[in-house]
Coordinates of C-alpha atoms and ligand atoms in Angstrom, one line a residue:
M1 CA -81.3 101.6 128.2
A2 CA -82.8 99.9 125.2
K3 CA -81.0 100.1 121.9
T4 CA -83.5 101.3 119.4
F5 CA -83.7 100.7 115.7
K6 CA -86.3 101.4 113.0
Y7 CA -85.9 97.9 111.7
I8 CA -84.5 94.7 113.4
I9 CA -83.9 91.4 111.6
L10 CA -83.8 88.7 114.2
G11 CA -81.5 85.9 113.0
G12 CA -78.4 86.3 111.0
G13 CA -78.8 83.5 108.4
V14 CA -79.5 83.4 104.7
S15 CA -82.7 85.5 104.8
A16 CA -81.1 88.1 107.0
G17 CA -78.3 88.7 104.5
Y18 CA -80.6 88.9 101.5
A19 CA -83.0 91.2 103.4
A20 CA -80.0 93.5 104.3
R21 CA -79.0 93.7 100.6
E22 CA -82.6 94.6 99.7
F23 CA -82.8 97.2 102.4
A24 CA -79.6 98.8 101.0
K25 CA -81.0 98.7 97.5
Q26 CA -84.2 100.3 98.6
G27 CA -82.4 102.9 100.7
V28 CA -81.8 102.6 104.4
K29 CA -80.2 105.3 106.6
P30 CA -77.2 104.6 108.8
G31 CA -78.4 103.3 112.2
E32 CA -81.8 102.4 111.0
L33 CA -81.3 98.6 110.6
A34 CA -79.8 96.0 112.8
I35 CA -79.3 92.3 112.4
I36 CA -79.2 90.3 115.7
S37 CA -77.6 86.9 115.4
K38 CA -76.5 84.3 117.9
E39 CA -73.9 83.2 115.3
A40 CA -70.5 85.0 115.5
V41 CA -70.2 85.7 111.8
A42 CA -72.1 87.8 109.2
P43 CA -74.8 86.0 107.1
Y44 CA -73.5 83.3 104.9
E45 CA -74.7 80.7 102.4
R46 CA -75.7 77.9 104.7
P47 CA -75.8 75.2 102.0
A48 CA -72.0 75.3 101.8
L49 CA -71.7 73.7 105.3
S50 CA -72.8 70.2 104.1
K51 CA -70.8 70.3 100.9
A52 CA -67.6 72.2 100.1
Y53 CA -66.9 73.2 103.8
L54 CA -66.1 69.5 104.5
F55 CA -64.1 68.7 101.4
P56 CA -60.8 67.0 102.1
E57 CA -58.9 69.3 99.7
S58 CA -59.3 73.1 99.7
P59 CA -62.4 73.3 101.8
A60 CA -64.6 76.4 101.5
R61 CA -64.1 78.8 104.4
L62 CA -65.5 82.2 105.4
P63 CA -65.2 84.9 104.2
G64 CA -65.5 83.0 100.9
F65 CA -69.2 82.1 101.1
H66 CA -70.9 85.1 102.7
V67 CA -74.2 86.0 101.1
C68 CA -75.0 86.7 98.3
V69 CA -72.5 84.5 96.4
G70 CA -74.8 81.5 96.3
S71 CA -77.1 83.2 93.8
G72 CA -74.3 84.8 91.9
G73 CA -74.5 88.1 93.8
E74 CA -72.1 90.4 95.6
R75 CA -70.3 88.9 98.6
L76 CA -71.4 91.0 101.6
L77 CA -68.4 91.1 104.0
P78 CA -68.7 92.7 107.5
E79 CA -67.2 95.9 106.1
W80 CA -70.2 96.2 103.7
Y81 CA -72.6 96.3 106.6
N82 CA -70.3 98.9 108.2
E83 CA -70.3 101.1 105.1
K84 CA -74.1 101.0 104.9
G85 CA -74.5 101.8 108.6
I86 CA -76.2 98.4 109.2
E87 CA -75.4 97.2 112.6
L88 CA -74.4 93.5 112.9
I89 CA -75.0 92.5 116.5
L90 CA -73.3 89.1 116.5
S91 CA -72.9 86.4 119.2
T92 CA -76.1 87.7 120.7
E93 CA -79.0 85.3 121.4
I94 CA -82.4 86.7 122.0
V95 CA -84.1 84.8 124.8
K96 CA -87.3 86.9 125.2
A97 CA -89.5 88.6 122.7
D98 CA -92.3 90.9 123.6
L99 CA -94.2 91.7 120.4
A100 CA -96.7 94.0 122.2
A101 CA -93.9 96.1 123.7
K102 CA -91.9 95.8 120.4
S103 CA -88.8 94.7 122.3
L104 CA -86.3 91.9 122.4
I105 CA -84.1 90.8 125.3
S106 CA -80.7 89.1 124.9
A107 CA -79.1 86.4 127.0
G108 CA -76.7 89.1 128.2
G109 CA -79.6 91.2 129.4
E110 CA -79.6 93.9 126.7
T111 CA -82.9 95.2 125.4
F112 CA -83.5 96.1 121.8
S113 CA -86.5 98.0 120.6
Y114 CA -87.8 98.3 117.0
Q115 CA -90.6 99.7 114.9
I116 CA -90.5 96.8 112.5
L117 CA -89.3 93.3 113.2
I118 CA -88.4 90.7 110.6
I119 CA -88.3 87.2 112.2
A120 CA -85.6 85.2 110.4
T121 CA -84.7 82.6 113.0
G122 CA -84.6 79.7 110.6
S123 CA -84.7 76.1 111.9
T124 CA -83.0 74.1 114.5
V125 CA -82.1 70.4 114.4
I126 CA -84.2 67.7 115.9
R127 CA -81.9 65.8 118.4
L128 CA -82.0 62.2 119.3
T129 CA -81.9 63.3 122.9
D130 CA -85.3 64.8 122.2
F131 CA -86.6 61.2 121.9
G132 CA -84.6 60.0 124.9
V133 CA -82.3 57.8 122.8
E134 CA -79.9 56.1 125.2
G135 CA -76.3 57.3 125.1
A136 CA -77.1 60.0 122.5
N137 CA -75.1 62.6 124.5
A138 CA -71.8 60.8 123.7
K139 CA -68.9 62.8 122.2
N140 CA -68.5 62.7 118.4
I141 CA -72.2 62.6 117.7
F142 CA -72.7 65.5 115.5
Y143 CA -75.6 67.6 114.1
L144 CA -75.1 70.2 111.4
R145 CA -76.8 73.6 111.3
E146 CA -74.3 76.3 111.9
V147 CA -70.7 77.0 111.0
D148 CA -69.6 76.1 114.6
D149 CA -71.2 72.6 114.1
A150 CA -69.3 72.2 110.8
D151 CA -66.0 73.2 112.4
K152 CA -66.5 70.5 115.1
L153 CA -67.3 67.9 112.6
Y154 CA -64.4 68.9 110.4
E155 CA -62.0 68.5 113.4
A156 CA -63.4 65.0 114.1
I157 CA -63.0 63.9 110.5
K158 CA -59.3 64.9 110.7
A159 CA -58.9 63.3 114.1
K160 CA -60.5 60.0 113.0
K161 CA -58.7 59.5 109.7
N162 CA -59.9 56.3 107.9
G163 CA -62.3 55.7 110.7
K164 CA -66.0 54.6 110.7
A165 CA -69.0 56.8 110.5
V166 CA -72.7 56.1 111.0
V167 CA -75.1 58.6 109.4
V168 CA -78.5 58.5 111.0
G169 CA -81.2 59.8 108.6
G170 CA -81.8 59.4 104.9
G171 CA -82.9 63.0 104.0
Y172 CA -80.9 65.9 102.8
I173 CA -78.3 65.9 105.6
G174 CA -78.0 62.1 105.4
L175 CA -77.3 62.0 101.7
E176 CA -75.0 65.0 101.5
L177 CA -73.0 64.1 104.6
S178 CA -72.6 60.5 103.7
A179 CA -71.0 61.6 100.4
V180 CA -68.7 64.1 101.9
L181 CA -67.6 61.7 104.7
K182 CA -66.8 59.1 102.0
L183 CA -64.8 61.7 100.1
N184 CA -62.7 62.0 103.3
N185 CA -62.0 58.3 103.1
I186 CA -64.3 57.5 106.1
D187 CA -66.1 54.2 106.1
V188 CA -69.8 55.2 106.0
T189 CA -73.0 53.4 106.9
M190 CA -76.3 55.2 106.5
V191 CA -79.3 54.2 108.6
Y192 CA -82.9 55.3 108.0
P193 CA -86.3 54.0 108.8
E194 CA -88.0 54.4 105.4
P195 CA -88.0 51.9 102.5
W196 CA -86.0 54.4 100.4
C197 CA -84.0 57.6 100.9
M198 CA -85.4 61.1 100.8
P199 CA -89.0 59.9 100.8
R200 CA -90.2 63.5 101.3
L201 CA -89.4 64.1 97.7
F202 CA -88.0 61.1 95.9
T203 CA -90.1 58.4 94.3
S204 CA -88.8 54.8 94.7
G205 CA -87.5 55.1 91.1
I206 CA -85.4 58.2 91.8
A207 CA -84.2 56.8 95.1
A208 CA -83.1 53.5 93.5
F209 CA -80.6 55.4 91.4
Y210 CA -79.1 57.3 94.3
E211 CA -79.0 54.2 96.6
A212 CA -77.2 52.2 93.9
Y213 CA -74.9 55.1 93.1
Y214 CA -73.9 55.5 96.8
A215 CA -73.4 51.8 97.1
K216 CA -71.1 51.9 94.1
K217 CA -69.1 54.6 95.9
G218 CA -68.8 52.3 98.9
V219 CA -71.5 53.8 101.2
N220 CA -73.3 51.0 103.1
I221 CA -77.1 51.5 103.5
I222 CA -79.3 50.0 106.1
K223 CA -83.0 50.7 105.6
G224 CA -86.1 50.1 107.6
T225 CA -84.6 50.6 111.1
V226 CA -83.5 53.3 113.5
A227 CA -80.8 54.0 116.0
V228 CA -82.0 53.2 119.5
G229 CA -78.9 53.6 121.6
F230 CA -75.2 54.4 121.6
T231 CA -72.3 53.0 123.7
S232 CA -69.1 55.1 124.3
N233 CA -65.5 54.4 125.3
S234 CA -63.8 55.5 128.5
D235 CA -63.3 59.0 127.0
G236 CA -67.0 59.4 126.5
E237 CA -66.6 59.1 122.7
V238 CA -69.2 57.2 120.8
K239 CA -68.1 53.6 120.0
E240 CA -71.2 51.7 118.8
V241 CA -74.6 52.4 117.4
K242 CA -77.4 50.0 118.5
L243 CA -80.1 49.5 115.9
K244 CA -83.7 48.6 116.6
D245 CA -83.4 45.5 114.5
G246 CA -80.7 44.2 116.9
R247 CA -77.6 45.0 114.8
V248 CA -74.7 46.9 116.4
L249 CA -72.5 49.1 114.2
E250 CA -69.0 50.4 115.2
A251 CA -68.6 54.1 114.9
D252 CA -65.9 56.8 115.5
I253 CA -68.2 59.5 114.3
V254 CA -72.0 59.7 114.1
V255 CA -73.8 62.3 112.1
V256 CA -77.5 62.8 112.7
G257 CA -79.9 64.4 110.2
V258 CA -83.4 63.5 111.4
G259 CA -85.1 66.7 110.4
G260 CA -85.4 70.4 111.3
R261 CA -87.8 72.3 113.4
P262 CA -88.6 76.0 112.8
Q263 CA -87.4 78.3 115.7
T264 CA -90.7 79.9 116.7
A265 CA -90.7 79.3 120.5
L266 CA -89.9 82.9 121.3
F267 CA -93.2 84.0 119.8
K268 CA -95.5 81.3 121.0
G269 CA -98.9 82.7 121.9
Q270 CA -98.0 86.2 120.6
V271 CA -98.4 85.6 116.9
E272 CA -100.7 83.4 114.8
E273 CA -99.1 80.1 113.7
E274 CA -100.1 77.6 111.1
K275 CA -98.5 74.3 109.9
G276 CA -95.7 74.6 112.4
G277 CA -94.6 78.0 111.3
I278 CA -95.6 81.7 111.7
K279 CA -98.5 82.5 109.5
T280 CA -98.0 85.3 107.0
D281 CA -99.7 86.9 104.1
S282 CA -98.1 87.2 100.6
F283 CA -95.9 90.1 101.9
F284 CA -94.7 88.0 104.8
K285 CA -96.6 90.2 107.2
T286 CA -97.8 88.4 110.3
N287 CA -101.1 89.1 112.2
V288 CA -99.1 91.4 114.6
S289 CA -98.6 94.9 113.3
G290 CA -95.0 95.7 112.3
V291 CA -93.9 92.0 112.5
Y292 CA -92.8 90.0 109.5
A293 CA -91.5 86.4 109.2
V294 CA -89.4 85.1 106.4
G295 CA -87.4 82.0 105.4
D296 CA -87.8 78.6 107.2
V297 CA -90.2 80.0 109.9
A298 CA -92.8 81.5 107.6
T299 CA -96.0 79.7 106.6
F300 CA -97.1 81.7 103.6
P301 CA -99.7 81.6 100.8
L302 CA -98.3 79.5 98.0
K303 CA -100.3 81.2 95.3
L304 CA -99.7 78.6 92.6
Y305 CA -101.3 75.9 94.7
G306 CA -103.8 78.0 96.5
E307 CA -102.7 76.9 100.0
L308 CA -100.5 77.8 102.9
R309 CA -97.1 76.2 103.0
R310 CA -93.8 76.3 104.8
V311 CA -90.6 75.8 102.8
E312 CA -87.2 74.9 104.3
H313 CA -85.0 75.7 101.4
V314 CA -82.5 78.4 100.5
D315 CA -84.1 79.8 97.3
H316 CA -87.3 80.6 99.2
S317 CA -85.3 82.1 102.2
R318 CA -83.7 84.5 99.8
K319 CA -86.8 85.4 97.8
S320 CA -89.1 85.7 100.9
A321 CA -86.6 88.1 102.5
E322 CA -86.5 90.3 99.4
Q323 CA -90.3 90.3 99.1
A324 CA -90.7 91.3 102.8
V325 CA -88.3 94.2 102.5
K326 CA -89.8 95.4 99.2
A327 CA -93.3 95.3 100.9
I328 CA -92.1 97.2 104.0
K329 CA -90.4 99.9 101.9
A330 CA -93.4 100.2 99.5
S331 CA -95.9 100.5 102.4
E332 CA -93.9 103.5 103.8
D333 CA -94.5 105.3 100.5
G334 CA -98.2 104.2 100.6
K335 CA -97.6 101.8 97.8
T336 CA -97.9 98.0 97.4
V337 CA -95.9 95.3 95.7
E338 CA -97.2 92.3 93.8
E339 CA -98.1 89.2 95.8
Y340 CA -95.4 86.6 96.3
D341 CA -95.9 84.0 93.6
Y342 CA -93.3 81.4 94.4
L343 CA -92.4 78.3 92.4
P344 CA -90.8 75.8 94.8
Y345 CA -87.2 75.1 93.9
F346 CA -85.0 72.6 95.7
Y347 CA -81.6 71.2 94.8
S348 CA -78.8 69.1 96.1
R349 CA -75.3 68.1 95.2
S350 CA -73.2 65.1 96.2
F351 CA -70.2 63.2 94.7
D352 CA -70.4 64.3 91.0
L353 CA -74.2 64.4 91.1
S354 CA -76.5 67.4 91.0
W355 CA -80.2 67.5 90.9
Q356 CA -82.9 70.2 90.8
F357 CA -86.6 70.0 91.5
Y358 CA -89.3 72.5 90.7
G359 CA -93.0 72.6 91.5
D360 CA -95.1 70.1 93.5
N361 CA -94.4 66.4 94.1
V362 CA -98.0 65.2 94.1
G363 CA -100.0 62.9 91.9
D364 CA -98.7 60.2 89.5
T365 CA -95.1 60.0 88.4
V366 CA -93.3 59.3 85.2
L367 CA -89.6 58.4 85.2
F368 CA -87.6 59.2 82.1
G369 CA -84.1 59.1 80.8
D370 CA -81.1 57.0 81.8
S371 CA -81.3 56.2 85.5
N372 CA -78.8 53.3 85.3
P373 CA -76.2 54.0 88.0
E374 CA -73.7 52.1 86.0
S375 CA -73.9 54.5 83.1
S376 CA -70.9 56.7 82.5
K377 CA -73.2 59.8 82.3
P378 CA -76.6 59.1 83.8
K379 CA -79.2 61.7 83.1
F380 CA -82.8 61.2 84.2
G381 CA -85.8 62.9 85.6
T382 CA -89.4 62.5 86.8
Y383 CA -92.6 64.4 86.1
W384 CA -95.4 64.6 88.6
I385 CA -98.9 64.6 87.0
K386 CA -102.0 65.8 88.8
D387 CA -105.5 66.3 87.3
G388 CA -104.0 65.8 83.8
K389 CA -101.3 68.5 84.2
V390 CA -97.6 68.2 84.9
V391 CA -97.1 70.0 88.2
G392 CA -93.6 69.0 89.2
A393 CA -90.3 68.1 87.6
F394 CA -87.0 66.6 88.8
L395 CA -83.8 66.4 86.8
E396 CA -80.4 64.8 87.6
S397 CA -77.4 66.2 85.8
G398 CA -79.3 68.8 83.8
T399 CA -77.5 71.6 81.9
P400 CA -78.6 75.1 82.9
E401 CA -80.9 75.3 79.9
E402 CA -82.5 71.9 80.7
N403 CA -83.0 72.9 84.3
Q404 CA -84.7 76.1 83.1
A405 CA -86.9 74.0 80.8
I406 CA -88.1 71.8 83.7
A407 CA -88.7 74.9 85.9
K408 CA -90.9 76.3 83.1
V409 CA -92.9 73.0 82.9
A410 CA -93.6 73.3 86.7
R411 CA -94.7 76.9 86.3
V412 CA -96.8 76.5 83.2
Q413 CA -98.3 73.1 84.2
P414 CA -98.9 71.9 80.6
P415 CA -101.5 69.2 80.0
A416 CA -99.8 65.8 80.3
A417 CA -99.6 63.6 77.3
D418 CA -100.2 60.0 78.1
A419 CA -97.7 58.6 80.6
D420 CA -95.9 56.3 78.2
Q421 CA -95.5 59.1 75.7
L422 CA -94.2 61.4 78.4
A423 CA -91.7 58.8 79.5
E424 CA -90.7 58.4 75.9
E425 CA -90.3 62.2 75.2
G426 CA -88.6 62.9 78.5
L427 CA -86.7 66.1 78.4
S428 CA -87.8 67.0 74.9
F429 CA -91.3 67.4 76.4
A430 CA -89.9 70.1 78.6
S431 CA -87.9 71.8 75.9
K432 CA -91.0 72.4 73.8
I433 CA -92.9 74.3 76.6
Ligands
LIG1 P1 -81.1 80.3 108.8 O1 -81.0 79.0 109.5 O2 -80.2 80.4 107.6 O3 -80.7 81.5 109.8 C1 -81.3 81.6 111.0 C2 -80.4 82.4 111.9 O4 -81.1 82.9 113.1 C3 -79.1 81.7 112.4 O5 -78.0 82.6 112.2 C4 -79.4 81.5 113.9 O6 -78.3 81.4 114.7 C5 -80.2 82.7 114.2 N1 -81.1 82.7 115.4 C6 -82.1 81.8 115.6 N2 -82.6 82.0 116.8 C7 -82.0 83.1 117.3 C8 -82.1 83.8 118.5 N3 -83.1 83.5 119.5 N4 -81.3 84.9 118.7 C9 -80.4 85.2 117.8 N5 -80.2 84.6 116.7 C10 -81.0 83.5 116.4 N6 -81.4 74.5 101.1 C11 -81.3 74.3 99.7 O7 -82.3 74.7 99.0 N7 -80.3 73.7 99.1 C12 -79.2 73.2 99.8 O8 -78.3 72.6 99.3 C13 -79.2 73.4 101.3 N8 -78.2 72.9 102.0 C14 -78.3 73.0 103.4 C15 -77.2 72.5 104.2 C16 -77.3 72.6 105.6 C17 -76.2 72.1 106.4 C18 -78.4 73.2 106.2 C19 -78.5 73.3 107.7 C20 -79.4 73.7 105.4 C21 -79.4 73.6 104.0 N9 -80.4 74.1 103.2 C22 -80.4 74.0 101.8 C23 -81.6 74.8 103.8 C24 -81.3 76.3 103.9 O9 -80.0 76.6 104.3 C25 -82.3 77.0 104.8 O10 -83.6 76.8 104.3 C26 -82.0 78.5 104.9 O11 -80.8 78.7 105.5 C27 -83.1 79.2 105.8 O12 -82.8 80.5 105.9 P2 -83.3 81.3 107.2 O13 -82.7 82.7 107.1 O14 -84.7 81.1 107.4 O15 -82.6 80.5 108.4
LIG2 P1 -85.0 65.7 106.3 O1 -86.4 66.0 106.8 O2 -84.6 66.0 104.9 O3 -84.6 64.2 106.6 C1 -84.8 63.6 107.8 C2 -84.6 62.1 107.6 O4 -84.4 61.4 108.8 C3 -85.8 61.5 107.0 O5 -85.4 60.5 106.1 C4 -86.5 60.8 108.2 O6 -87.4 59.9 108.0 C5 -85.3 60.3 108.9 N1 -85.5 60.0 110.3 C6 -86.4 60.5 111.2 N2 -86.3 60.0 112.4 C7 -85.3 59.1 112.3 C8 -84.6 58.3 113.3 N3 -85.0 58.2 114.5 N4 -83.5 57.5 112.9 C9 -83.1 57.6 111.6 N5 -83.7 58.4 110.7 C10 -84.8 59.1 111.0 O7 -84.1 66.6 107.4 P2 -82.5 66.8 107.4 O8 -81.8 66.0 106.4 O9 -82.1 66.5 108.8 O10 -82.3 68.3 107.1 C11 -82.5 69.3 108.1 C12 -82.9 70.6 107.5 O11 -81.8 71.1 106.6 C13 -84.1 70.6 106.6 O12 -84.8 71.8 106.7 C14 -83.6 70.5 105.2 O13 -84.4 71.1 104.2 C15 -82.3 71.3 105.3 N6 -81.3 70.9 104.4 C16 -81.5 71.1 103.0 C17 -80.6 70.7 102.1 C18 -80.9 70.8 100.6 O14 -82.0 71.4 100.3 N7 -80.1 70.4 99.7 C19 -79.4 70.1 102.5 C20 -79.2 70.0 103.9 C21 -80.1 70.4 104.8

């Protein structure tokens, strides 16, 4: 017998939690909504896993960071879902989806039917074993996506006190994990193929600051090469990392952050895809009737830039979930909601640093402010200029007001003064907009 719900959210991550809150706000009857998640816990703020979850002192733990505390909202504990009559179906992996029959089948053989499905399956990690890297199955090689992964890494950090870690990848995971491992007194070496860290977003000027700051904190950085193999000890635990350039690094722990991949495999051939994600309209509706996709898996119209994009960041996962639920509820009343008009917003924190970025990182760039890593209080930023307009802005160590000001610049896209003048004006340019 299939369990039947009016609405099913598939995935129990950030989007699912924010969607549930929006359903409750808009009105949902007990028994109408279910969240199905392979994780064993209610939706939580995933960004905590690479930050406070791994702190050496007073690490964050559930239930402390269930959604929606990450955006200053109410913390939704399992009891909240209970009170609202929202069914949390946890530790349940869906292994087959039949969008034509409107049904989902779990690994345990249960069938779930729905009228409306919200796909919120997020991303999974790319593994070194995917590229056949020799020895990549050794123990103590970690990836970080879910709370279970973070628990395993935390245990290893405790077990390998004062040990050595190699961090493979120079993106978000690489930078955040290197910092937190260092805080745990682990000797850290980062390895990445590019000429500078976080090339997806950072200019060489921005990266130069973080690389020097990390070096000052004692993080070793090896650029321009990749890990091609691992050796392990007689317990099967990783012992060495072999690099393509011939170097060999000792390691008690390896953390790999070489990118994410949207989890869309269940729906292949059943729903239209674009740019690696599930194609949606501005209401996160797919081309299949009654099926929506939100968060990391959605490729949606980014109105501000007139193109379809996929965004793998938490702010969008929250907002897209809310937009989809608003659209679903409005359509039931024969109404519509406004199109999603998203301003991309990314952020990261490590050591005592904190940056925010808004807009689009295309065109020419202007670096401003004090980006000397030796300064006692460095504060600097970058503007991106395209077709004579400022389209993106980055700021390290901004106050809330300053961050708001750069967000406004990215939204308003003011004409750019000449580059030298913009560099000179720096933040005061943003404050005037
Ligand atoms: P999310 O990954 O949150 O949830 C997907 C859920 O679906 C999971 O519970 C998963 O188990 C479940 N699922 C998948 N397939 C399933 C199946 N077949 N059956 C059942 N359940 C299934 N962003 C940012 O802007 N700032 C930051 O600081 C960070 N920090 C950060 C740290 C770490 C460690 C990670 C991994 C990610 C971040 N991010 C971030 C990115 C951000 O967390 C991410 O964009 C959102 O969590 C995406 O939300 P979703 O709901 O789309 O997926
Ligand atoms: P990423 O795309 O940010 O970075 C991957 C890095 O690994 C890149 O520098 C890439 O060039 C490098 N790389 C690729 N192949 C390599 C190889 N063989 N050896 C060494 N390096 C290699 O991805 P990530 O850091 O793994 O993050 C995964 C997901 O989690 C992403 O969706 C990301 O947005 C999300 N996340 C976001 C934040 C944040 O927004 N603050 C924090 C953590 C995670």
